[in-house]
Protein backbone atom coordinates (compact mmCIF):
# COMPACT_ATOMS: atom_id res chain seq x y z
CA UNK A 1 34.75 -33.63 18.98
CA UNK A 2 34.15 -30.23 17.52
CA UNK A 3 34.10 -26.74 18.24
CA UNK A 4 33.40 -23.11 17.35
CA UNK A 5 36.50 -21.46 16.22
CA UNK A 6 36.96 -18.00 15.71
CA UNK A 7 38.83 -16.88 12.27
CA UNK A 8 40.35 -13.93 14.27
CA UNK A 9 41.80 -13.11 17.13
CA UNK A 10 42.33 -9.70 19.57
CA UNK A 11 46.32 -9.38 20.69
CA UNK A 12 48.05 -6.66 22.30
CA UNK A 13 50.99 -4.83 20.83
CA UNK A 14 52.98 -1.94 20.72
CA UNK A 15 52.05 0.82 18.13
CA UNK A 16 54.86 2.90 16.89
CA UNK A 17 53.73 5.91 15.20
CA UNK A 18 55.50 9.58 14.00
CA UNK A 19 53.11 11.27 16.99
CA UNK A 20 54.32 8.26 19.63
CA UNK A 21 54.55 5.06 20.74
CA UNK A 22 51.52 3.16 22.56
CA UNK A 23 50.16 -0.17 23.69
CA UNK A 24 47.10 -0.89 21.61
CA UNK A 25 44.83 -3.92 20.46
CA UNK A 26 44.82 -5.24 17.12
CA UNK A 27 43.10 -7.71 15.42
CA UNK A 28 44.61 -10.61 13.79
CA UNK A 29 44.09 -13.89 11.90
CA UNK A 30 44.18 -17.32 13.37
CA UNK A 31 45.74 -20.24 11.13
CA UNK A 32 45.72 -23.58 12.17
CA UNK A 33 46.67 -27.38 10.51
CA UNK A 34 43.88 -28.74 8.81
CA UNK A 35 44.62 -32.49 7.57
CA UNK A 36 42.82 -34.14 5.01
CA UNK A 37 41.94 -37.74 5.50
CA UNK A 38 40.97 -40.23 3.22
CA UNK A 39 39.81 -43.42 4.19
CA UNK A 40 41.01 -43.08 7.46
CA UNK A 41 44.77 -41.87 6.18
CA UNK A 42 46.07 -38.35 5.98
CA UNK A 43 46.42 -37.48 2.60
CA UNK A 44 47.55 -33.78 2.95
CA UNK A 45 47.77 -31.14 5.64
CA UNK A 46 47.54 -27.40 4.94
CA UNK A 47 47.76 -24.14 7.22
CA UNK A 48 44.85 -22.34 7.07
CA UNK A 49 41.86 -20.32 8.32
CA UNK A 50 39.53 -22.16 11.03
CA UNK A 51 36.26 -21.20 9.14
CA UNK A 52 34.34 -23.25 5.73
CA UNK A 53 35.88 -26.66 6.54
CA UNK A 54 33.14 -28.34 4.42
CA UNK A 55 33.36 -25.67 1.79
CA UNK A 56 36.89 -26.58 2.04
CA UNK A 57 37.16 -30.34 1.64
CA UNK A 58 34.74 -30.54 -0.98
CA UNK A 59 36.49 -28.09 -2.74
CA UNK A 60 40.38 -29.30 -1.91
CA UNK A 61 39.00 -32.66 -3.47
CA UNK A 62 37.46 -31.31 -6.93
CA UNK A 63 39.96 -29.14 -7.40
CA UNK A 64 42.76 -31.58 -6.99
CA UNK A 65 41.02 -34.01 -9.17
CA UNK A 66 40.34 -36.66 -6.05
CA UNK A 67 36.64 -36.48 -7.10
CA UNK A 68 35.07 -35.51 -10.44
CA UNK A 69 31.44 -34.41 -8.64
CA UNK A 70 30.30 -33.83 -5.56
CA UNK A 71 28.23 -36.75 -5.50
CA UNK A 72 31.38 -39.10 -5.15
CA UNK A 73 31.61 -37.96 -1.44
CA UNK A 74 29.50 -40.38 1.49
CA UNK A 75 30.43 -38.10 3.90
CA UNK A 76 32.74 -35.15 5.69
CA UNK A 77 33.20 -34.87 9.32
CA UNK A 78 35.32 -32.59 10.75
CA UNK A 79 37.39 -33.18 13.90
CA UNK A 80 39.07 -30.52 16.39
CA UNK A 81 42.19 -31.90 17.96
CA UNK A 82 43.08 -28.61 19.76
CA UNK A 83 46.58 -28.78 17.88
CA UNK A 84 44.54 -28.63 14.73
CA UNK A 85 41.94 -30.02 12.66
CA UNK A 86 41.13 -33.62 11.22
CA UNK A 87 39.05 -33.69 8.21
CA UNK A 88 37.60 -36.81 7.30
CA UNK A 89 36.17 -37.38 3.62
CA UNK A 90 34.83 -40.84 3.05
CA UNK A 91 34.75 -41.64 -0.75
CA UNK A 92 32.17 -43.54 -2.49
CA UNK A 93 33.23 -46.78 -4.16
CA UNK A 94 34.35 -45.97 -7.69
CA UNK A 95 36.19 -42.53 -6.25
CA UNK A 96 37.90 -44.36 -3.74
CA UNK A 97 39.07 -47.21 -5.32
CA UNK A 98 40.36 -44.52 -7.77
CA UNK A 99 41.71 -42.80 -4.91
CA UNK A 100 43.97 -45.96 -3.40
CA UNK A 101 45.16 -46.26 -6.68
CA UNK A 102 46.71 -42.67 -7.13
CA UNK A 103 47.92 -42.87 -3.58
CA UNK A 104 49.90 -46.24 -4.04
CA UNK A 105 51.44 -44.59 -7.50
CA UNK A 106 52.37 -41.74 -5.77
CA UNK A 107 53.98 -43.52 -2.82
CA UNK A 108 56.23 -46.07 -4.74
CA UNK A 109 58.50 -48.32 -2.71
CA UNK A 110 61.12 -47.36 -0.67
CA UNK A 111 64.44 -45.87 -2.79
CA UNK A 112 62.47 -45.51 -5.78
CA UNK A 113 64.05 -43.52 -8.13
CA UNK A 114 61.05 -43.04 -10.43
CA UNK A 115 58.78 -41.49 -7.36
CA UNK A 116 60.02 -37.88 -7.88
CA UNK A 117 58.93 -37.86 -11.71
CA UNK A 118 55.62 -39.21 -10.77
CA UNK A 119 55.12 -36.44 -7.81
CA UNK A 120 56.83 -33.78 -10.65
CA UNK A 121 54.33 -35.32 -13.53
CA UNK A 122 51.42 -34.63 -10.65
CA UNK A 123 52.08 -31.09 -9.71
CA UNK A 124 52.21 -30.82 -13.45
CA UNK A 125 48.95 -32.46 -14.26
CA UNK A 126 47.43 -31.80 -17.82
CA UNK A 127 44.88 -28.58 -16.70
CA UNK A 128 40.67 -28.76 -17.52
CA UNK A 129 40.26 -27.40 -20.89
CA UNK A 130 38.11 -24.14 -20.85
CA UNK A 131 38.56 -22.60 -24.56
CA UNK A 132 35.16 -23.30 -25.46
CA UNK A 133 33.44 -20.89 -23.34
CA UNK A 134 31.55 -17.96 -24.82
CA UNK A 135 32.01 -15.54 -21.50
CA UNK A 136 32.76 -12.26 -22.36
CA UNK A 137 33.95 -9.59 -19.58
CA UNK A 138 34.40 -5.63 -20.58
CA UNK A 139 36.71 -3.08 -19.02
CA UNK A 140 34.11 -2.34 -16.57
CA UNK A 141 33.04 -5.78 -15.10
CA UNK A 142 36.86 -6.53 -14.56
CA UNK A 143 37.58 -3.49 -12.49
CA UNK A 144 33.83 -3.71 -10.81
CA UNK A 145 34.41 -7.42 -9.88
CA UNK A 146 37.77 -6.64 -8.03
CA UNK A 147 35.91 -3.43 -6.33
CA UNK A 148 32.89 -5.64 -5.28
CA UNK A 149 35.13 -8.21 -3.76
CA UNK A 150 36.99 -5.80 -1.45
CA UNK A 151 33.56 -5.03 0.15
CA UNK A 152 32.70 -8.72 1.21
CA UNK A 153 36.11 -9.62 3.16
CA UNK A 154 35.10 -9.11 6.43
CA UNK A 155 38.30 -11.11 7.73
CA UNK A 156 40.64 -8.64 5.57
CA UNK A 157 38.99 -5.45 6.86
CA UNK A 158 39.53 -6.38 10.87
CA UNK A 159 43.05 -8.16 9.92
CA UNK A 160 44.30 -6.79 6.94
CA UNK A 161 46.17 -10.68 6.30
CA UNK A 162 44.20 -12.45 5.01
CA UNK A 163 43.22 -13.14 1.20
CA UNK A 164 39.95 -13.47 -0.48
CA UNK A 165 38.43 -15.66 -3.87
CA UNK A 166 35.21 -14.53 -4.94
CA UNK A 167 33.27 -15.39 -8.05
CA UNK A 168 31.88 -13.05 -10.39
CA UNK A 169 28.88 -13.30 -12.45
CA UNK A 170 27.94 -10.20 -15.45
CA UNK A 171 24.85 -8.58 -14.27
CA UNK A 172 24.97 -10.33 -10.50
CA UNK A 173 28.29 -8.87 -9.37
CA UNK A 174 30.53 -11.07 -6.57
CA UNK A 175 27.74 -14.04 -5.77
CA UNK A 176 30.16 -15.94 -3.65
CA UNK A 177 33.34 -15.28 -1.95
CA UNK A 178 35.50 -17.22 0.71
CA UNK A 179 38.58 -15.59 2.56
CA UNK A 180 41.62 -17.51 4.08
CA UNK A 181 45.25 -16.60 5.26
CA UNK A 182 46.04 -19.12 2.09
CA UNK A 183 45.62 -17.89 -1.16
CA UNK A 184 45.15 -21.61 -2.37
CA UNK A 185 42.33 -22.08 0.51
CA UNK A 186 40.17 -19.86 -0.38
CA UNK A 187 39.84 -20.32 -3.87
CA UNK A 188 39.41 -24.18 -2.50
CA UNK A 189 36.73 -23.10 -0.27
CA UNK A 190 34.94 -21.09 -3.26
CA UNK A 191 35.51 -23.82 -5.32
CA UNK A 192 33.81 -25.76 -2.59
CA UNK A 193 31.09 -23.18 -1.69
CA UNK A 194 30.12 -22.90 -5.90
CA UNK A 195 30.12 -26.71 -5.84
CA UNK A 196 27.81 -27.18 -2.67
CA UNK A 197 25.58 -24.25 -4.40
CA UNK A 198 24.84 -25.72 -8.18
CA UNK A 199 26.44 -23.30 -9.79
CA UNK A 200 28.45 -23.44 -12.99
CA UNK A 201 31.91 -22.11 -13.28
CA UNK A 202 31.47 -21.65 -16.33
CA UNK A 203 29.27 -18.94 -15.61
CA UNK A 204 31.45 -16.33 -14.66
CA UNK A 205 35.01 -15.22 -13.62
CA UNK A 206 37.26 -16.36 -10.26
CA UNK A 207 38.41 -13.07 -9.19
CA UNK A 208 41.81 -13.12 -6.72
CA UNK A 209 43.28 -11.23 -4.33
CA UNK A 210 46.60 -12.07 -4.56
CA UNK A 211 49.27 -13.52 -7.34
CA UNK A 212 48.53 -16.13 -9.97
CA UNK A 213 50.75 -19.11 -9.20
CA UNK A 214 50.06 -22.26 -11.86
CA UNK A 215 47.98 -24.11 -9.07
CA UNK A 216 45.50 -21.03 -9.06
CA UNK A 217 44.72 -21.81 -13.14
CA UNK A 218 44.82 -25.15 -12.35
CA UNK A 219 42.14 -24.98 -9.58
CA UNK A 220 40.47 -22.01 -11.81
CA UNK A 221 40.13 -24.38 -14.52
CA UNK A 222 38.55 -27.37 -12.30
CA UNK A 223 36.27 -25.26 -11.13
CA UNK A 224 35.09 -24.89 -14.83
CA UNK A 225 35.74 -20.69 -15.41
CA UNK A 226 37.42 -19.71 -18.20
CA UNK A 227 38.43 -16.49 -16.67
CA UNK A 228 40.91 -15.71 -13.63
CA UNK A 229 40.95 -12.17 -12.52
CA UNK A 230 44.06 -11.15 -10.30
CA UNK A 231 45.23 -7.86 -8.41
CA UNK A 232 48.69 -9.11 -8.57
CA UNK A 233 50.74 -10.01 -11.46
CA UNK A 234 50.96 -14.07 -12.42
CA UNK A 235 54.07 -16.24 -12.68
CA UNK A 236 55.37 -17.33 -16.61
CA UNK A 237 54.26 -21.17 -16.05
CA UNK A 238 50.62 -19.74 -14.88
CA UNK A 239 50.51 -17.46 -17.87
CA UNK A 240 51.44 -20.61 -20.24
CA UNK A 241 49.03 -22.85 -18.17
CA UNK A 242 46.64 -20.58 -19.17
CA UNK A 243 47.08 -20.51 -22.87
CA UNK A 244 47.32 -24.23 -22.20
CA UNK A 245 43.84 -24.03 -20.54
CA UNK A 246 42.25 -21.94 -23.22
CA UNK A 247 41.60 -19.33 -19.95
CA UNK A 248 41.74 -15.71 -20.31
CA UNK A 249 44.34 -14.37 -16.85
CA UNK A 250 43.73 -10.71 -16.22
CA UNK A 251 46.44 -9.60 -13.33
CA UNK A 252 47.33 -6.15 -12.02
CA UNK A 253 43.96 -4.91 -11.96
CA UNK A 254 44.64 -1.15 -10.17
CA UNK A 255 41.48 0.75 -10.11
CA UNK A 256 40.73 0.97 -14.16
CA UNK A 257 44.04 -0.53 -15.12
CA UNK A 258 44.65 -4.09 -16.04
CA UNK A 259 46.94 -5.93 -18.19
CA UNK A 260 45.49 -9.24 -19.97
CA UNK A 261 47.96 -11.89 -20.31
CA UNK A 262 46.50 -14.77 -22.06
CA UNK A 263 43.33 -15.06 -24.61
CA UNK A 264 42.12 -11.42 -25.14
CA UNK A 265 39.24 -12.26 -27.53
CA UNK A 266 36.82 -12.53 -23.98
CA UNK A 267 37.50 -8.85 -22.95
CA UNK A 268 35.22 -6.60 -25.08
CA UNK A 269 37.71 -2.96 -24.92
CA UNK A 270 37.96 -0.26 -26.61
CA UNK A 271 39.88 1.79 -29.01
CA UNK A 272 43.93 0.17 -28.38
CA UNK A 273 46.32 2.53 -27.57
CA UNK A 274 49.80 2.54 -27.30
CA UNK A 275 51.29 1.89 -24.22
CA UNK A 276 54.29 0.86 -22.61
């Protein structure tokens, strides 16, 4: 069974300010377990914004390399348990006999000593080579595509908690964007959304509106962009995944300011300066 769920909801609270203190209404974001079941099993459960559940499965499975194209999904049906949501992904034959052999890798036998290098070697998984795109991005399309994504979060501007993933094209601006109290979600969801729409990652950047962990390249990459575009800084392992990746990471964008960590040759600037 299914139902409408709304993203948001209306509490009370009190409001201490410098002129008083008053009971007021705020909005705020709902989050919620969403499992992920393959072939009847859970495979993974996340906390996360009721909204895009299809965006989101489709995109949770290309991104964490369960399925290689959209295609290799039958079906996706989504089930509300009250406590939280059940979302079941049947796999086509080749993906899921792919699948069930990951999964019984993974799991190992009882006492295995070897199980926690295979989990470490997954979390570390060799990341989508993107070096070979020719995308280029000047000083103005990175600080445009961070100020274009701040005006379709319409979570974030009744909450203020929530995070955003939009992808930017040269010339189009944001053409997609999903929002979630997870940073991982929504890019999942875009990566979903992009998927579900035909179009290319390679055509443009994944702009972010929080930190670059190494699973935000990672998913960056599987969507197919060779650029990540962040308002907050990135962790070392991201910035070397990156490299790895043949991405270009642009972090700390603040208004015109931005500091590019990883291949420069994509961002067309101007005259270098000094500075510290």
């Amino acid at each position: 069974m299914t139902r409408k769920r709304s993203p948001i909801s209306q509490i009370s609270r009190l409001a201490h300010r410098a002129s008083g203190t008053a009971a007021a209404n705020r909005m705020v974001p709902e989050e919620t377990p969403v499992a992920f079941s393959f072939a009847g099993t859970t495979h993974a459960v996340m906390m996360a914004s009721p909204a895009d559940f299809e965006d989101f499965a489709l995109g949770f499975s290309l991104t964490e390399g369960i399925i290689a194209k959209p295609e290799e999904i039958e079906a996706i049906e989504v089930e509300d348990h009250g406590a939280g949501i059940d979302i079941q992904i049947r796999l086509k034959d080749t993906a899921n006999t792919r699948f069930e052999a990951r999964r019984r890798r993974l799991a190992g036998p009882v006492g295995c000593g070897l199980c926690g290098i295979e989990s470490i070697e997954e979390a570390m998984r060799s990341v989508d080579a993107v070096g070979a795109s020719k995308l280029t991005l000047d000083a103005e399309d990175i600080v445009r595509s961070v100020k274009l994504l701040s005006k379709v979060q319409p979570l974030h501007t009744e909450t203020g908690a929530v995070h955003a993933a939009g992808f930017y094209v040269p010339g189009k601006g944001i053409v997609m964007a999903r929002e979630d109290v997870g940073r991982h979600n929504a890019l999942d969801k875009l990566a979903g959304a992009l998927a579900e729409a035909g179009i290319e990652g390679s055509a443009g950047a994944v702009v972010v509106t929080s930190r670059v962990s190494v699973e935000m390249v990672q998913k960056t990459a599987a969507i197919g962009s060779a650029f990540i575009i962040a308002v907050s800084a990135p962790t070392a392992l991201a910035i070397r995944t990156a490299e790895e990746a043949g991405m270009t990471l642009v972090a700390l964008v603040r208004g015109d300011d931005f500091d590019v960590f990883t291949n420069p040759h994509r961002v067309v600037l101007g005259v270098a300066q000094h500075v510290a």
